[in-house]
mmCIF file of C-alpha atoms in Angstrom:
data_model
loop_
_atom_site.group_PDB
_atom_site.id
_atom_site.type_symbol
_atom_site.label_atom_id
_atom_site.label_comp_id
_atom_site.label_asym_id
_atom_site.label_seq_id
_atom_site.Cartn_x
_atom_site.Cartn_y
_atom_site.Cartn_z
ATOM 1 C CA MET A 23 34.456 -54.883 1.340
ATOM 2 C CA ALA A 24 31.075 -55.804 1.157
ATOM 3 C CA ALA A 25 28.899 -53.566 2.541
ATOM 4 C CA LEU A 26 27.137 -55.034 5.549
ATOM 5 C CA ASP A 27 23.230 -55.735 4.976
ATOM 6 C CA THR A 28 21.376 -53.758 7.811
ATOM 7 C CA ARG A 29 18.238 -54.822 7.063
ATOM 8 C CA THR A 30 16.169 -57.248 9.456
ATOM 9 C CA ASP A 31 13.805 -59.703 8.338
ATOM 10 C CA ARG A 32 10.494 -58.959 10.435
ATOM 11 C CA ARG A 33 8.321 -61.650 10.615
ATOM 12 C CA PRO A 34 4.541 -60.334 10.336
ATOM 13 C CA SER A 35 2.519 -60.296 13.216
ATOM 14 C CA PHE A 36 -0.566 -62.777 13.829
ATOM 15 C CA ALA A 37 -3.206 -60.065 13.525
ATOM 16 C CA GLY A 38 -1.888 -59.278 10.271
ATOM 17 C CA LEU A 39 -1.459 -63.105 9.163
ATOM 18 C CA LEU A 40 -4.831 -63.173 10.267
ATOM 19 C CA TRP A 41 -6.280 -60.307 8.482
ATOM 20 C CA GLY A 42 -4.301 -61.604 5.094
ATOM 21 C CA SER A 43 -6.136 -64.979 4.592
ATOM 22 C CA THR A 44 -9.315 -65.107 3.572
ATOM 23 C CA VAL A 45 -10.303 -67.204 6.787
ATOM 24 C CA GLY A 46 -9.700 -64.222 8.479
ATOM 25 C CA LYS A 47 -11.093 -61.473 6.728
ATOM 26 C CA LYS A 48 -14.590 -63.523 6.614
ATOM 27 C CA THR A 49 -14.286 -63.825 10.363
ATOM 28 C CA ALA A 50 -13.649 -60.257 10.839
ATOM 29 C CA MET A 51 -16.784 -59.711 8.484
ATOM 30 C CA ALA A 52 -18.699 -62.292 10.666
ATOM 31 C CA VAL A 53 -17.622 -60.455 14.228
ATOM 32 C CA SER A 54 -17.903 -56.907 12.926
ATOM 33 C CA GLY A 55 -21.662 -58.331 11.562
ATOM 34 C CA ILE A 56 -22.701 -59.370 14.820
ATOM 35 C CA VAL A 57 -21.886 -56.011 16.499
ATOM 36 C CA MET A 58 -23.676 -54.154 13.886
ATOM 37 C CA LEU A 59 -26.566 -56.590 14.391
ATOM 38 C CA LEU A 60 -26.651 -56.102 18.152
ATOM 39 C CA TYR A 61 -26.678 -52.318 17.674
ATOM 40 C CA LEU A 62 -29.350 -52.499 15.276
ATOM 41 C CA VAL A 63 -31.596 -54.606 17.539
ATOM 42 C CA VAL A 64 -31.051 -51.897 20.392
ATOM 43 C CA HIS A 65 -31.816 -49.164 17.833
ATOM 44 C CA MET A 66 -34.621 -50.180 16.312
ATOM 45 C CA LEU A 67 -36.236 -50.767 20.248
ATOM 46 C CA GLY A 68 -35.348 -47.584 21.292
ATOM 47 C CA ASN A 69 -36.894 -45.808 17.856
ATOM 48 C CA LEU A 70 -40.070 -47.687 18.759
ATOM 49 C CA LYS A 71 -40.472 -45.436 21.860
ATOM 50 C CA ILE A 72 -41.538 -43.044 19.558
ATOM 51 C CA PHE A 73 -44.950 -44.806 19.893
ATOM 52 C CA PHE A 74 -45.512 -43.647 23.738
ATOM 53 C CA GLY A 75 -45.217 -40.024 22.539
ATOM 54 C CA ALA A 76 -42.816 -36.915 22.142
ATOM 55 C CA GLY A 77 -42.307 -36.952 26.353
ATOM 56 C CA THR A 78 -41.106 -40.375 26.394
ATOM 57 C CA PHE A 79 -38.914 -40.499 23.085
ATOM 58 C CA ASP A 80 -37.003 -37.202 24.186
ATOM 59 C CA GLY A 81 -36.676 -38.509 27.304
ATOM 60 C CA TYR A 82 -34.735 -41.439 25.998
ATOM 61 C CA ALA A 83 -32.629 -39.634 23.907
ATOM 62 C CA ALA A 84 -31.805 -37.366 26.613
ATOM 63 C CA TRP A 85 -30.885 -40.551 28.739
ATOM 64 C CA LEU A 86 -28.482 -41.946 26.262
ATOM 65 C CA ARG A 87 -26.418 -38.916 26.826
ATOM 66 C CA THR A 88 -26.228 -39.531 30.425
ATOM 67 C CA ILE A 89 -25.280 -43.015 30.427
ATOM 68 C CA GLY A 90 -22.281 -43.605 32.525
ATOM 69 C CA GLU A 91 -22.843 -41.075 34.863
ATOM 70 C CA PRO A 92 -21.059 -39.974 36.744
ATOM 71 C CA PHE A 93 -18.142 -42.576 35.938
ATOM 72 C CA LEU A 94 -18.547 -41.134 32.347
ATOM 73 C CA HIS A 95 -18.780 -37.388 31.546
ATOM 74 C CA HIS A 96 -21.766 -36.140 29.270
ATOM 75 C CA GLU A 97 -22.134 -38.361 26.081
ATOM 76 C CA TRP A 98 -18.983 -40.125 26.583
ATOM 77 C CA PHE A 99 -21.171 -43.671 26.019
ATOM 78 C CA LEU A 100 -22.641 -42.430 23.284
ATOM 79 C CA TRP A 101 -18.885 -41.440 21.561
ATOM 80 C CA ILE A 102 -17.559 -44.817 22.634
ATOM 81 C CA ALA A 103 -20.325 -46.233 20.890
ATOM 82 C CA ARG A 104 -19.965 -44.537 17.706
ATOM 83 C CA VAL A 105 -15.974 -45.040 17.441
ATOM 84 C CA VAL A 106 -16.918 -49.093 18.033
ATOM 85 C CA LEU A 107 -19.817 -48.778 15.512
ATOM 86 C CA VAL A 108 -17.546 -46.677 12.976
ATOM 87 C CA ALA A 109 -14.826 -49.433 13.418
ATOM 88 C CA ALA A 110 -17.404 -52.245 12.994
ATOM 89 C CA VAL A 111 -18.442 -50.694 9.483
ATOM 90 C CA VAL A 112 -15.030 -49.966 8.310
ATOM 91 C CA THR A 113 -13.635 -53.246 8.849
ATOM 92 C CA HIS A 114 -17.173 -54.846 7.407
ATOM 93 C CA ALA A 115 -16.961 -52.666 4.283
ATOM 94 C CA MET A 116 -13.091 -53.247 4.019
ATOM 95 C CA ALA A 117 -13.126 -56.931 4.272
ATOM 96 C CA ALA A 118 -15.927 -57.474 1.899
ATOM 97 C CA TYR A 119 -14.446 -55.068 -0.606
ATOM 98 C CA GLN A 120 -11.347 -57.259 -0.347
ATOM 99 C CA LEU A 121 -12.756 -60.468 -0.444
ATOM 100 C CA SER A 122 -14.726 -59.800 -3.292
ATOM 101 C CA ARG A 123 -11.348 -58.327 -5.300
ATOM 102 C CA ARG A 124 -9.967 -61.890 -4.351
ATOM 103 C CA ASP A 125 -12.913 -63.160 -5.559
ATOM 104 C CA ILE A 126 -12.526 -61.709 -9.275
ATOM 105 C CA ALA A 127 -8.740 -62.125 -9.634
ATOM 106 C CA ALA A 128 -9.554 -65.956 -8.782
ATOM 107 C CA ARG A 129 -11.729 -66.602 -12.009
ATOM 108 C CA PRO A 130 -10.971 -63.439 -13.842
ATOM 109 C CA VAL A 131 -12.342 -65.474 -16.987
ATOM 110 C CA LYS A 132 -16.439 -65.044 -16.614
ATOM 111 C CA TYR A 133 -18.278 -68.225 -16.741
ATOM 112 C CA ALA A 134 -20.166 -69.067 -20.033
ATOM 113 C CA HIS A 135 -23.401 -69.761 -17.986
ATOM 114 C CA LYS A 136 -23.677 -68.076 -14.595
ATOM 115 C CA ARG A 137 -25.202 -69.952 -11.876
ATOM 116 C CA ARG A 138 -28.338 -68.889 -10.470
ATOM 117 C CA ARG A 139 -27.834 -67.948 -6.722
ATOM 118 C CA ALA A 140 -29.846 -69.278 -3.868
ATOM 119 C CA SER A 141 -31.705 -66.299 -2.910
ATOM 120 C CA TYR A 142 -32.356 -62.520 -3.892
ATOM 121 C CA ALA A 143 -30.611 -61.454 -1.159
ATOM 122 C CA THR A 144 -27.328 -63.341 -1.970
ATOM 123 C CA ARG A 145 -27.878 -61.843 -5.499
ATOM 124 C CA THR A 146 -27.819 -58.131 -4.225
ATOM 125 C CA MET A 147 -25.303 -58.664 -1.035
ATOM 126 C CA ARG A 148 -23.025 -56.665 -3.059
ATOM 127 C CA TRP A 149 -25.344 -53.884 -3.426
ATOM 128 C CA GLY A 150 -27.254 -53.949 -0.739
ATOM 129 C CA GLY A 151 -24.067 -52.880 0.959
ATOM 130 C CA ILE A 152 -23.483 -49.611 -1.351
ATOM 131 C CA ILE A 153 -26.978 -48.728 -0.670
ATOM 132 C CA LEU A 154 -26.768 -49.100 3.429
ATOM 133 C CA GLY A 155 -23.570 -47.222 3.420
ATOM 134 C CA LEU A 156 -24.742 -44.479 1.224
ATOM 135 C CA PHE A 157 -27.793 -44.390 3.845
ATOM 136 C CA ILE A 158 -25.785 -44.368 6.893
ATOM 137 C CA VAL A 159 -24.089 -40.851 5.356
ATOM 138 C CA TRP A 160 -27.651 -39.333 4.607
ATOM 139 C CA HIS A 161 -28.922 -40.809 8.165
ATOM 140 C CA ILE A 162 -26.234 -38.791 9.792
ATOM 141 C CA LEU A 163 -27.064 -35.499 7.837
ATOM 142 C CA ASP A 164 -30.701 -36.041 8.809
ATOM 143 C CA LEU A 165 -30.929 -36.689 12.330
ATOM 144 C CA THR A 166 -27.795 -36.224 13.649
ATOM 145 C CA THR A 167 -26.204 -33.081 12.296
ATOM 146 C CA LEU A 168 -29.576 -32.113 11.418
ATOM 147 C CA THR A 169 -28.000 -30.729 8.146
ATOM 148 C CA VAL A 170 -30.430 -31.811 5.266
ATOM 149 C CA ASN A 171 -33.762 -31.739 7.734
ATOM 150 C CA PRO A 172 -34.744 -28.120 7.061
ATOM 151 C CA HIS A 173 -37.256 -28.258 9.775
ATOM 152 C CA ALA A 174 -35.525 -29.885 12.206
ATOM 153 C CA ALA A 175 -34.898 -28.110 15.878
ATOM 154 C CA PRO A 176 -31.463 -29.086 18.046
ATOM 155 C CA GLY A 177 -32.718 -30.756 21.232
ATOM 156 C CA HIS A 178 -36.096 -31.845 19.928
ATOM 157 C CA PRO A 179 -35.472 -35.634 18.351
ATOM 158 C CA TYR A 180 -39.123 -36.354 18.301
ATOM 159 C CA ALA A 181 -40.292 -33.701 16.195
ATOM 160 C CA ASN A 182 -36.927 -34.000 13.927
ATOM 161 C CA VAL A 183 -38.215 -37.734 13.042
ATOM 162 C CA VAL A 184 -41.848 -36.529 12.603
ATOM 163 C CA ALA A 185 -40.500 -33.717 9.860
ATOM 164 C CA THR A 186 -37.848 -36.379 8.464
ATOM 165 C CA PHE A 187 -40.996 -38.431 7.334
ATOM 166 C CA SER A 188 -43.311 -35.804 6.693
ATOM 167 C CA THR A 189 -41.279 -35.595 3.545
ATOM 168 C CA TRP A 190 -41.864 -38.509 0.454
ATOM 169 C CA TYR A 191 -37.958 -38.507 -0.253
ATOM 170 C CA GLY A 192 -37.404 -38.988 3.606
ATOM 171 C CA ASP A 193 -40.022 -41.848 3.562
ATOM 172 C CA VAL A 194 -38.479 -43.600 0.408
ATOM 173 C CA ILE A 195 -34.825 -42.974 1.241
ATOM 174 C CA TYR A 196 -35.445 -44.629 4.557
ATOM 175 C CA ILE A 197 -38.205 -47.565 3.445
ATOM 176 C CA VAL A 198 -35.815 -48.504 0.503
ATOM 177 C CA ALA A 199 -32.752 -48.664 2.911
ATOM 178 C CA MET A 200 -34.629 -50.520 5.546
ATOM 179 C CA LEU A 201 -35.789 -53.123 2.561
ATOM 180 C CA ALA A 202 -31.998 -53.638 2.036
ATOM 181 C CA LEU A 203 -30.892 -53.860 5.483
ATOM 182 C CA GLY A 204 -33.411 -56.735 5.820
ATOM 183 C CA LEU A 205 -32.103 -58.741 3.317
ATOM 184 C CA HIS A 206 -28.541 -58.069 4.134
ATOM 185 C CA VAL A 207 -29.435 -59.181 7.723
ATOM 186 C CA ARG A 208 -31.617 -62.423 6.073
ATOM 187 C CA HIS A 209 -28.047 -63.522 4.185
ATOM 188 C CA GLY A 210 -25.386 -62.017 6.541
ATOM 189 C CA PHE A 211 -26.729 -63.807 9.568
ATOM 190 C CA TRP A 212 -26.821 -67.400 8.079
ATOM 191 C CA SER A 213 -23.018 -66.184 6.338
ATOM 192 C CA ALA A 214 -21.779 -65.186 9.835
ATOM 193 C CA ALA A 215 -23.077 -68.100 11.641
ATOM 194 C CA GLN A 216 -21.388 -70.547 8.611
ATOM 195 C CA THR A 217 -18.148 -68.891 9.250
ATOM 196 C CA LEU A 218 -18.196 -68.900 12.992
ATOM 197 C CA GLY A 219 -18.578 -72.656 12.777
ATOM 198 C CA ALA A 220 -22.280 -72.446 14.225
ATOM 199 C CA GLY A 221 -23.652 -73.915 11.364
ATOM 200 C CA SER A 222 -24.089 -77.554 10.779
ATOM 201 C CA ALA A 223 -26.813 -80.129 8.954
ATOM 202 C CA ALA A 224 -28.933 -80.277 12.414
ATOM 203 C CA ARG A 225 -28.663 -76.642 12.930
ATOM 204 C CA ASP A 226 -29.451 -75.404 9.445
ATOM 205 C CA ARG A 227 -33.073 -75.324 9.412
ATOM 206 C CA VAL A 228 -33.048 -73.231 12.822
ATOM 207 C CA LEU A 229 -30.632 -70.480 11.584
ATOM 208 C CA LYS A 230 -32.254 -69.918 8.131
ATOM 209 C CA THR A 231 -35.822 -69.439 10.395
ATOM 210 C CA THR A 232 -33.752 -67.524 12.864
ATOM 211 C CA ALA A 233 -32.219 -65.284 10.357
ATOM 212 C CA THR A 234 -35.380 -64.658 8.435
ATOM 213 C CA ALA A 235 -37.201 -63.748 11.692
ATOM 214 C CA LEU A 236 -34.467 -61.200 12.582
ATOM 215 C CA ALA A 237 -34.609 -59.645 9.051
ATOM 216 C CA LEU A 238 -38.335 -59.638 9.421
ATOM 217 C CA LEU A 239 -38.604 -58.230 12.427
ATOM 218 C CA LEU A 240 -35.892 -55.495 12.186
ATOM 219 C CA THR A 241 -37.318 -54.411 9.176
ATOM 220 C CA ALA A 242 -40.948 -53.915 10.133
ATOM 221 C CA GLY A 243 -39.334 -52.216 13.436
ATOM 222 C CA PHE A 244 -37.777 -49.677 11.810
ATOM 223 C CA VAL A 245 -40.207 -49.229 8.723
ATOM 224 C CA SER A 246 -43.133 -48.758 11.254
ATOM 225 C CA VAL A 247 -42.039 -45.320 12.445
ATOM 226 C CA PRO A 248 -42.227 -43.665 8.901
ATOM 227 C CA VAL A 249 -45.336 -45.170 8.293
ATOM 228 C CA ALA A 250 -47.007 -44.129 11.498
ATOM 229 C CA VAL A 251 -46.104 -40.722 10.917
ATOM 230 C CA MET A 252 -47.305 -41.254 7.170
ATOM 231 C CA THR A 253 -50.717 -42.074 8.370
ATOM 232 C CA GLY A 254 -50.929 -39.631 11.151
ATOM 233 C CA LEU A 255 -50.491 -42.113 14.017
ATOM 234 C CA VAL A 256 -47.240 -40.435 15.125
ATOM 235 C CA SER A 257 -47.775 -36.736 14.502
#
């Protein structure tokens, strides 16, 4: 007597099918990229408060820990934001890596003549992502855990930022990363718009202009802080 087959065929979930498709991965990259872009805009605006002095900047840092009180406990909002941001970064990185592997597998033999990419940002998207990933680790160790900031003191964010940008390596790491960020945002915003169906012949110029403006705004905003410390405007 043949043994009964107790296995049951399980249909993959909609989420699994979506993630398994190229379109799904591109959509995940686009949505997670938008989440990170919104965070970057808010983060840049917060950083610019350093130009209003230590009291304003330290007060802003303290306020971030009290958002949502008394409904939320102390620092809960910050941890929720961190979890969402980490999820967006991981999703973005995984989708980018898997799409890259698929692209390589689809054409295992290199082209005899490589086609020139549309822009420098397009050609360096992969390396830009790696640079930004490494920078995120450094930035957390520098200004969150204060591990690599030898002159940092807990509870003094203004002084800690000044301490970071009073070193040549702190300036170089930050500025290089922000330049990579600008290129990444410029190309990424355009790609996300195309993936989510916002692109069209009529809107191409507007989207390209918006992508360039966002990239320049974010780069200039973030880089202005180390430059201000280097020049003595913030001290």
